[in-house]
Amino acid sequence: MATRTIPQRFHTLDALRGIAAVAVMLFHGGADAPLVTARGYLAADLFFALSGFVLAHAYQQRLRDGLSPLAFFKARLIRIYPLFLLGAVIGYLLWPGSLLVLLMVPTPSPGGMLFSNNVPLWSLLFELIANLGWALFAVRLRLPVLLVMAALFAALFFPAVIAAGHADLGAFWASALPGLARTFFSFTLGLILFRLFERGGNLQFNTARGWLLLPLLLAILIPATSDQALADIATLCLALPLIVWLGARWQVKGRALADRIGGISFPLYCIHAPILALGRGSGEAVALLSAGLILAALLLDRYYDRPLQARLKALRQTPCRESAALA
């Protein structure tokens, strides 16, 4: 059955986010992982596209109606920083390095990694930059302009993909600029997809077909290819946008399960890399750590992230209530 009401939540996209986080974890497990996802790094691009789509759904009209970019950025920082900080602390305790990581500041070591003791954190910093850039400059842009912007970001990013032989760029200082272009490209695709979704009347279908997108995503991220660079570009331009589009259209049944799968995504993404590194060289250790990390992510979502987000949201709203009372 189709519905044109504006959705409050995209349950299929939530489930896809959880599967993508598992794929990233398995990618960082390398050959020792129980399931090798040779192209799991492309899950980060799915996150960027989902960020563009979901933030446009949640904030586009509010920003146009007068919400300040600063207020938007504070909301994004509150959403991202608590789990970012937890991941940074775990990374520092296990693999000591620069304390700047605790402040979301990359390690000042040209030629090295931006966040050497918790590698995936680079993408959260770049996503925040993309979020702020959108709120400041692009929230009112028309669809044709967004298409031109996506083409420009592609022109900056894809030559670096060809040169490197893959799209796994952004974690090192040497690839930081292509990594920014990578982030902005997929984020802009997410914005474009939401504009098209709006033009289609927010049409959705309540269907179990949405669950098929989860194994499809894994099928895309598992195999290595003979021409990795071209395969990555095709995935970025075609396969991942199609998955986001179908995920937005197909609202799965069993939404509680979809939301639970989605709930592990952010905690798992933030904490897995430094912990999984402890098991390098042992398939059994990596498998046990992977299972433990998924359980830990479930617990962090329920007992750390959700309660903390509710508390922080209440604190943000308190001054507004007090001002209204004084008025």
mmCIF file of C-alpha atoms in Angstrom:
data_model
loop_
_atom_site.group_PDB
_atom_site.id
_atom_site.type_symbol
_atom_site.label_atom_id
_atom_site.label_comp_id
_atom_site.label_asym_id
_atom_site.label_seq_id
_atom_site.Cartn_x
_atom_site.Cartn_y
_atom_site.Cartn_z
ATOM 1 C CA MET A 1 0.000 0.000 0.000
ATOM 2 C CA ALA A 2 1.381 3.420 -0.956
ATOM 3 C CA THR A 3 1.266 6.503 1.265
ATOM 4 C CA ARG A 4 2.026 10.147 0.519
ATOM 5 C CA THR A 5 2.179 11.432 4.071
ATOM 6 C CA ILE A 6 5.496 12.987 5.058
ATOM 7 C CA PRO A 7 7.391 10.178 6.859
ATOM 8 C CA GLN A 8 8.667 10.778 10.370
ATOM 9 C CA ARG A 9 11.317 8.103 10.034
ATOM 10 C CA PHE A 10 12.818 5.972 7.297
ATOM 11 C CA HIS A 11 12.962 2.528 8.864
ATOM 12 C CA THR A 12 14.563 0.770 5.906
ATOM 13 C CA LEU A 13 17.309 3.380 5.790
ATOM 14 C CA ASP A 14 17.879 2.775 9.506
ATOM 15 C CA ALA A 15 18.398 -0.933 8.884
ATOM 16 C CA LEU A 16 20.726 -0.208 5.963
ATOM 17 C CA ARG A 17 22.792 2.037 8.205
ATOM 18 C CA GLY A 18 23.265 -0.804 10.676
ATOM 19 C CA ILE A 19 24.334 -3.266 7.994
ATOM 20 C CA ALA A 20 26.734 -0.671 6.580
ATOM 21 C CA ALA A 21 28.372 -0.259 10.006
ATOM 22 C CA VAL A 22 28.835 -4.029 10.261
ATOM 23 C CA ALA A 23 30.379 -4.016 6.774
ATOM 24 C CA VAL A 24 32.884 -1.339 7.847
ATOM 25 C CA MET A 25 33.780 -3.345 10.939
ATOM 26 C CA LEU A 26 34.352 -6.473 8.846
ATOM 27 C CA PHE A 27 36.438 -4.466 6.390
ATOM 28 C CA HIS A 28 38.730 -3.372 9.201
ATOM 29 C CA GLY A 29 38.993 -6.990 10.309
ATOM 30 C CA GLY A 30 40.711 -7.673 6.992
ATOM 31 C CA ALA A 31 41.463 -11.261 6.032
ATOM 32 C CA ASP A 32 40.851 -12.316 9.654
ATOM 33 C CA ALA A 33 37.201 -11.213 9.563
ATOM 34 C CA PRO A 34 34.538 -13.962 9.577
ATOM 35 C CA LEU A 35 33.129 -12.345 6.416
ATOM 36 C CA VAL A 36 35.557 -10.349 4.282
ATOM 37 C CA THR A 37 34.057 -7.162 2.851
ATOM 38 C CA ALA A 38 36.759 -6.113 0.425
ATOM 39 C CA ARG A 39 34.951 -2.883 -0.461
ATOM 40 C CA GLY A 40 33.496 -2.169 2.958
ATOM 41 C CA TYR A 41 35.041 1.301 2.900
ATOM 42 C CA LEU A 42 32.239 2.323 0.516
ATOM 43 C CA ALA A 43 29.832 2.044 3.450
ATOM 44 C CA ALA A 44 31.205 5.434 4.529
ATOM 45 C CA ASP A 45 29.894 6.876 1.258
ATOM 46 C CA LEU A 46 26.491 5.375 2.007
ATOM 47 C CA PHE A 47 26.608 7.146 5.382
ATOM 48 C CA PHE A 48 27.379 10.451 3.656
ATOM 49 C CA ALA A 49 24.475 10.011 1.234
ATOM 50 C CA LEU A 50 22.122 9.009 4.063
ATOM 51 C CA SER A 51 23.250 12.062 6.010
ATOM 52 C CA GLY A 52 22.346 14.350 3.112
ATOM 53 C CA PHE A 53 18.966 12.692 2.600
ATOM 54 C CA VAL A 54 17.906 12.486 6.244
ATOM 55 C CA LEU A 55 19.182 15.943 7.227
ATOM 56 C CA ALA A 56 17.373 17.510 4.270
ATOM 57 C CA HIS A 57 14.214 15.739 5.455
ATOM 58 C CA ALA A 58 14.662 16.921 9.047
ATOM 59 C CA TYR A 59 16.181 20.386 8.657
ATOM 60 C CA GLN A 60 15.768 21.766 5.139
ATOM 61 C CA GLN A 61 12.484 23.571 5.776
ATOM 62 C CA ARG A 62 13.487 24.590 9.296
ATOM 63 C CA LEU A 63 16.663 26.241 7.992
ATOM 64 C CA ARG A 64 14.673 27.995 5.264
ATOM 65 C CA ASP A 65 12.179 29.177 7.886
ATOM 66 C CA GLY A 66 14.858 30.821 9.997
ATOM 67 C CA LEU A 67 16.742 28.222 12.033
ATOM 68 C CA SER A 68 20.278 29.575 12.196
ATOM 69 C CA PRO A 69 23.187 27.561 10.810
ATOM 70 C CA LEU A 70 24.812 27.903 14.245
ATOM 71 C CA ALA A 71 21.814 26.313 15.971
ATOM 72 C CA PHE A 72 21.815 23.555 13.361
ATOM 73 C CA PHE A 73 25.538 22.957 13.839
ATOM 74 C CA LYS A 74 25.097 22.765 17.613
ATOM 75 C CA ALA A 75 22.384 20.155 17.136
ATOM 76 C CA ARG A 76 24.657 18.121 14.853
ATOM 77 C CA LEU A 77 27.593 18.430 17.250
ATOM 78 C CA ILE A 78 25.428 17.269 20.149
ATOM 79 C CA ARG A 79 24.317 14.290 18.068
ATOM 80 C CA ILE A 80 27.803 13.273 16.957
ATOM 81 C CA TYR A 81 30.252 14.283 19.675
ATOM 82 C CA PRO A 82 29.257 12.024 22.631
ATOM 83 C CA LEU A 83 29.902 8.804 20.688
ATOM 84 C CA PHE A 84 32.827 10.386 18.835
ATOM 85 C CA LEU A 85 34.370 11.196 22.237
ATOM 86 C CA LEU A 86 33.775 7.666 23.492
ATOM 87 C CA GLY A 87 35.497 6.258 20.421
ATOM 88 C CA ALA A 88 38.337 8.752 20.797
ATOM 89 C CA VAL A 89 38.871 7.835 24.456
ATOM 90 C CA ILE A 90 38.885 4.100 23.681
ATOM 91 C CA GLY A 91 41.335 4.687 20.845
ATOM 92 C CA TYR A 92 43.626 6.779 23.008
ATOM 93 C CA LEU A 93 43.627 4.302 25.891
ATOM 94 C CA LEU A 94 44.386 1.333 23.642
ATOM 95 C CA TRP A 95 46.700 3.034 21.167
ATOM 96 C CA PRO A 96 48.065 6.227 22.790
ATOM 97 C CA GLY A 97 48.691 9.149 20.483
ATOM 98 C CA SER A 98 47.596 12.755 20.257
ATOM 99 C CA LEU A 99 45.127 14.044 22.859
ATOM 100 C CA LEU A 100 43.787 16.400 20.205
ATOM 101 C CA VAL A 101 41.589 13.546 19.006
ATOM 102 C CA LEU A 102 39.390 14.151 22.054
ATOM 103 C CA LEU A 103 38.560 17.587 20.632
ATOM 104 C CA MET A 104 37.891 16.291 17.104
ATOM 105 C CA VAL A 105 41.206 17.783 15.991
ATOM 106 C CA PRO A 106 43.287 15.602 13.640
ATOM 107 C CA THR A 107 46.784 14.553 14.647
ATOM 108 C CA PRO A 108 49.248 17.160 13.275
ATOM 109 C CA SER A 109 51.483 14.669 11.485
ATOM 110 C CA PRO A 110 51.718 15.351 7.731
ATOM 111 C CA GLY A 111 51.916 12.085 5.849
ATOM 112 C CA GLY A 112 50.207 10.124 8.622
ATOM 113 C CA MET A 113 46.590 9.449 9.506
ATOM 114 C CA LEU A 114 44.193 12.132 10.653
ATOM 115 C CA PHE A 115 43.091 9.973 13.598
ATOM 116 C CA SER A 116 45.710 7.264 13.947
ATOM 117 C CA ASN A 117 44.269 5.609 17.074
ATOM 118 C CA ASN A 118 40.707 5.390 15.690
ATOM 119 C CA VAL A 119 40.839 5.654 11.906
ATOM 120 C CA PRO A 120 37.116 5.949 10.997
ATOM 121 C CA LEU A 121 36.713 9.155 13.005
ATOM 122 C CA TRP A 122 37.979 11.159 10.022
ATOM 123 C CA SER A 123 34.664 10.618 8.255
ATOM 124 C CA LEU A 124 32.659 12.073 11.153
ATOM 125 C CA LEU A 125 34.731 15.251 11.095
ATOM 126 C CA PHE A 126 34.331 15.576 7.329
ATOM 127 C CA GLU A 127 30.608 14.869 7.579
ATOM 128 C CA LEU A 128 30.247 17.718 10.091
ATOM 129 C CA ILE A 129 32.063 20.023 7.672
ATOM 130 C CA ALA A 130 29.688 18.982 4.886
ATOM 131 C CA ASN A 131 26.683 19.505 7.167
ATOM 132 C CA LEU A 132 27.780 23.029 8.053
ATOM 133 C CA GLY A 133 28.601 23.890 4.438
ATOM 134 C CA TRP A 134 25.099 22.832 3.420
ATOM 135 C CA ALA A 135 23.427 24.886 6.154
ATOM 136 C CA LEU A 136 25.494 27.980 5.338
ATOM 137 C CA PHE A 137 25.529 27.970 1.554
ATOM 138 C CA ALA A 138 23.439 25.280 -0.107
ATOM 139 C CA VAL A 139 20.148 24.793 1.731
ATOM 140 C CA ARG A 140 18.272 27.140 -0.623
ATOM 141 C CA LEU A 141 19.933 26.027 -3.851
ATOM 142 C CA ARG A 142 17.722 24.685 -6.605
ATOM 143 C CA LEU A 143 17.994 21.100 -7.823
ATOM 144 C CA PRO A 144 19.888 21.943 -11.056
ATOM 145 C CA VAL A 145 22.542 23.766 -9.033
ATOM 146 C CA LEU A 146 22.925 20.774 -6.703
ATOM 147 C CA LEU A 147 23.420 18.572 -9.768
ATOM 148 C CA VAL A 148 26.188 20.877 -10.990
ATOM 149 C CA MET A 149 27.790 20.814 -7.538
ATOM 150 C CA ALA A 150 27.751 17.021 -7.486
ATOM 151 C CA ALA A 151 29.436 17.005 -10.903
ATOM 152 C CA LEU A 152 32.121 19.405 -9.652
ATOM 153 C CA PHE A 153 32.823 17.291 -6.568
ATOM 154 C CA ALA A 154 33.006 14.221 -8.811
ATOM 155 C CA ALA A 155 35.528 16.029 -11.016
ATOM 156 C CA LEU A 156 37.683 16.661 -7.956
ATOM 157 C CA PHE A 157 37.302 13.185 -6.487
ATOM 158 C CA PHE A 158 37.227 10.683 -9.331
ATOM 159 C CA PRO A 159 40.698 11.458 -10.772
ATOM 160 C CA ALA A 160 42.118 10.711 -7.314
ATOM 161 C CA VAL A 161 40.180 7.429 -7.283
ATOM 162 C CA ILE A 162 41.684 6.469 -10.642
ATOM 163 C CA ALA A 163 45.176 7.418 -9.441
ATOM 164 C CA ALA A 164 44.856 5.472 -6.172
ATOM 165 C CA GLY A 165 43.072 2.509 -7.737
ATOM 166 C CA HIS A 166 40.213 2.704 -5.214
ATOM 167 C CA ALA A 167 37.882 5.176 -3.474
ATOM 168 C CA ASP A 168 39.170 4.565 0.063
ATOM 169 C CA LEU A 169 40.459 8.127 0.450
ATOM 170 C CA GLY A 170 40.303 10.583 3.331
ATOM 171 C CA ALA A 171 41.863 8.831 6.330
ATOM 172 C CA PHE A 172 45.384 10.145 5.630
ATOM 173 C CA TRP A 173 46.591 13.728 5.416
ATOM 174 C CA ALA A 174 47.844 12.971 1.903
ATOM 175 C CA SER A 175 44.298 12.134 0.780
ATOM 176 C CA ALA A 176 42.416 14.662 2.926
ATOM 177 C CA LEU A 177 41.386 16.943 0.031
ATOM 178 C CA PRO A 178 40.090 14.073 -2.133
ATOM 179 C CA GLY A 179 38.427 12.784 1.031
ATOM 180 C CA LEU A 180 36.592 16.080 1.448
ATOM 181 C CA ALA A 181 35.492 15.938 -2.187
ATOM 182 C CA ARG A 182 34.378 12.349 -1.571
ATOM 183 C CA THR A 183 32.296 13.431 1.424
ATOM 184 C CA PHE A 184 30.695 16.380 -0.366
ATOM 185 C CA PHE A 185 29.941 14.281 -3.458
ATOM 186 C CA SER A 186 27.925 11.604 -1.697
ATOM 187 C CA PHE A 187 26.371 14.088 0.739
ATOM 188 C CA THR A 188 25.176 16.172 -2.213
ATOM 189 C CA LEU A 189 23.776 13.053 -3.888
ATOM 190 C CA GLY A 190 21.756 12.502 -0.714
ATOM 191 C CA LEU A 191 20.395 16.053 -0.942
ATOM 192 C CA ILE A 192 19.483 15.487 -4.588
ATOM 193 C CA LEU A 193 17.719 12.227 -3.811
ATOM 194 C CA PHE A 194 15.646 13.935 -1.131
ATOM 195 C CA ARG A 195 14.625 16.717 -3.536
ATOM 196 C CA LEU A 196 13.488 14.055 -6.019
ATOM 197 C CA PHE A 197 11.688 12.205 -3.223
ATOM 198 C CA GLU A 198 9.852 15.428 -2.358
ATOM 199 C CA ARG A 199 8.913 16.024 -5.986
ATOM 200 C CA GLY A 200 7.469 12.530 -6.097
ATOM 201 C CA GLY A 201 5.081 13.424 -3.298
ATOM 202 C CA ASN A 202 6.923 11.540 -0.525
ATOM 203 C CA LEU A 203 5.521 8.347 -2.001
ATOM 204 C CA GLN A 204 6.323 5.237 0.032
ATOM 205 C CA PHE A 205 5.275 1.593 -0.024
ATOM 206 C CA ASN A 206 4.866 -0.562 3.061
ATOM 207 C CA THR A 207 6.521 -3.722 1.843
ATOM 208 C CA ALA A 208 8.792 -6.526 2.979
ATOM 209 C CA ARG A 209 10.866 -5.945 -0.153
ATOM 210 C CA GLY A 210 12.875 -3.415 1.790
ATOM 211 C CA TRP A 211 14.608 -6.244 3.633
ATOM 212 C CA LEU A 212 16.096 -7.405 0.318
ATOM 213 C CA LEU A 213 18.201 -4.250 0.222
ATOM 214 C CA LEU A 214 20.275 -5.421 3.205
ATOM 215 C CA PRO A 215 21.809 -8.494 1.515
ATOM 216 C CA LEU A 216 22.044 -6.470 -1.698
ATOM 217 C CA LEU A 217 24.211 -3.915 0.092
ATOM 218 C CA LEU A 218 26.463 -6.666 1.455
ATOM 219 C CA ALA A 219 26.670 -8.230 -1.997
ATOM 220 C CA ILE A 220 27.985 -4.930 -3.322
ATOM 221 C CA LEU A 221 30.534 -4.465 -0.537
ATOM 222 C CA ILE A 222 31.904 -8.017 -0.298
ATOM 223 C CA PRO A 223 33.690 -8.766 -3.584
ATOM 224 C CA ALA A 224 36.966 -7.353 -4.801
ATOM 225 C CA THR A 225 37.044 -6.516 -8.518
ATOM 226 C CA SER A 226 39.659 -6.585 -11.251
ATOM 227 C CA ASP A 227 39.233 -2.829 -11.850
ATOM 228 C CA GLN A 228 38.533 -1.530 -8.375
ATOM 229 C CA ALA A 229 38.596 2.174 -9.244
ATOM 230 C CA LEU A 230 35.970 1.987 -11.990
ATOM 231 C CA ALA A 231 33.859 -0.410 -9.935
ATOM 232 C CA ASP A 232 33.995 2.021 -6.999
ATOM 233 C CA ILE A 233 32.965 4.951 -9.195
ATOM 234 C CA ALA A 234 30.056 2.968 -10.638
ATOM 235 C CA THR A 235 28.987 1.987 -7.122
ATOM 236 C CA LEU A 236 29.159 5.594 -5.920
ATOM 237 C CA CYS A 237 27.202 6.962 -8.879
ATOM 238 C CA LEU A 238 24.656 4.204 -9.402
ATOM 239 C CA ALA A 239 24.402 1.378 -6.873
ATOM 240 C CA LEU A 240 24.495 3.309 -3.586
ATOM 241 C CA PRO A 241 22.102 6.084 -4.743
ATOM 242 C CA LEU A 242 19.711 3.393 -5.984
ATOM 243 C CA ILE A 243 19.821 1.650 -2.601
ATOM 244 C CA VAL A 244 19.129 4.933 -0.791
ATOM 245 C CA TRP A 245 16.269 5.716 -3.184
ATOM 246 C CA LEU A 246 14.642 2.313 -2.793
ATOM 247 C CA GLY A 247 15.272 2.354 0.953
ATOM 248 C CA ALA A 248 13.398 5.651 1.215
ATOM 249 C CA ARG A 249 10.508 4.332 -0.910
ATOM 250 C CA TRP A 250 10.193 0.856 0.624
ATOM 251 C CA GLN A 251 9.193 1.043 4.284
ATOM 252 C CA VAL A 252 9.834 -2.388 5.745
ATOM 253 C CA LYS A 253 7.476 -4.328 7.936
ATOM 254 C CA GLY A 254 8.981 -5.299 11.282
ATOM 255 C CA ARG A 255 10.053 -1.724 11.928
ATOM 256 C CA ALA A 256 11.099 -2.338 15.521
ATOM 257 C CA LEU A 257 13.738 -4.754 14.243
ATOM 258 C CA ALA A 258 14.838 -2.287 11.565
ATOM 259 C CA ASP A 259 15.225 0.453 14.151
ATOM 260 C CA ARG A 260 17.203 -1.872 16.443
ATOM 261 C CA ILE A 261 19.558 -2.782 13.588
ATOM 262 C CA GLY A 262 19.954 0.893 12.796
ATOM 263 C CA GLY A 263 20.591 1.697 16.435
ATOM 264 C CA ILE A 264 23.882 -0.204 16.494
ATOM 265 C CA SER A 265 25.320 1.699 13.540
ATOM 266 C CA PHE A 266 26.738 4.809 15.174
ATOM 267 C CA PRO A 267 28.104 3.185 18.359
ATOM 268 C CA LEU A 268 29.631 0.353 16.333
ATOM 269 C CA TYR A 269 31.210 2.741 13.850
ATOM 270 C CA CYS A 270 32.777 4.845 16.599
ATOM 271 C CA ILE A 271 34.263 2.106 18.782
ATOM 272 C CA HIS A 272 35.127 -0.861 16.562
ATOM 273 C CA ALA A 273 38.461 0.031 14.958
ATOM 274 C CA PRO A 274 40.783 0.323 17.995
ATOM 275 C CA ILE A 275 39.212 -2.701 19.698
ATOM 276 C CA LEU A 276 39.252 -4.878 16.592
ATOM 277 C CA ALA A 277 42.935 -4.052 16.089
ATOM 278 C CA LEU A 278 43.679 -6.015 19.274
ATOM 279 C CA GLY A 279 42.794 -9.233 17.446
ATOM 280 C CA ARG A 280 44.931 -8.740 14.338
ATOM 281 C CA GLY A 281 46.480 -11.957 13.098
ATOM 282 C CA SER A 282 43.859 -14.238 14.616
ATOM 283 C CA GLY A 283 40.628 -15.085 12.827
ATOM 284 C CA GLU A 284 39.147 -16.485 16.026
ATOM 285 C CA ALA A 285 39.978 -13.333 18.007
ATOM 286 C CA VAL A 286 38.550 -11.040 15.331
ATOM 287 C CA ALA A 287 35.362 -13.109 15.139
ATOM 288 C CA LEU A 288 34.893 -12.998 18.926
ATOM 289 C CA LEU A 289 35.660 -9.281 19.064
ATOM 290 C CA SER A 290 33.238 -8.623 16.200
ATOM 291 C CA ALA A 291 30.420 -10.399 18.024
ATOM 292 C CA GLY A 292 31.289 -8.568 21.237
ATOM 293 C CA LEU A 293 31.347 -5.221 19.450
ATOM 294 C CA ILE A 294 27.855 -5.743 18.049
ATOM 295 C CA LEU A 295 26.589 -6.582 21.543
ATOM 296 C CA ALA A 296 28.410 -3.560 22.983
ATOM 297 C CA ALA A 297 26.855 -1.344 20.295
ATOM 298 C CA LEU A 298 23.375 -2.602 21.213
ATOM 299 C CA LEU A 299 24.017 -1.757 24.870
ATOM 300 C CA LEU A 300 25.563 1.629 24.082
ATOM 301 C CA ASP A 301 22.597 2.555 21.920
ATOM 302 C CA ARG A 302 20.119 1.670 24.637
ATOM 303 C CA TYR A 303 21.915 2.758 27.800
ATOM 304 C CA TYR A 304 24.326 5.481 26.668
ATOM 305 C CA ASP A 305 23.425 7.192 23.417
ATOM 306 C CA ARG A 306 19.626 7.343 23.569
ATOM 307 C CA PRO A 307 19.410 8.498 27.222
ATOM 308 C CA LEU A 308 22.238 10.989 26.725
ATOM 309 C CA GLN A 309 20.662 12.406 23.562
ATOM 310 C CA ALA A 310 17.339 12.802 25.377
ATOM 311 C CA ARG A 311 19.071 14.580 28.253
ATOM 312 C CA LEU A 312 21.028 16.904 25.967
ATOM 313 C CA LYS A 313 17.907 17.681 23.949
ATOM 314 C CA ALA A 314 16.070 18.580 27.154
ATOM 315 C CA LEU A 315 18.923 20.847 28.231
ATOM 316 C CA ARG A 316 18.846 22.627 24.871
ATOM 317 C CA GLN A 317 15.122 23.241 25.167
ATOM 318 C CA THR A 318 15.195 24.448 28.794
ATOM 319 C CA PRO A 319 16.397 28.019 28.052
ATOM 320 C CA CYS A 320 13.619 28.362 25.460
ATOM 321 C CA ARG A 321 10.987 27.297 28.001
ATOM 322 C CA GLU A 322 12.432 29.629 30.633
ATOM 323 C CA SER A 323 12.464 32.566 28.189
ATOM 324 C CA ALA A 324 8.853 31.856 27.240
ATOM 325 C CA ALA A 325 7.877 31.785 30.928
ATOM 326 C CA LEU A 326 9.625 35.109 31.589
ATOM 327 C CA ALA A 327 7.938 36.662 28.574
#
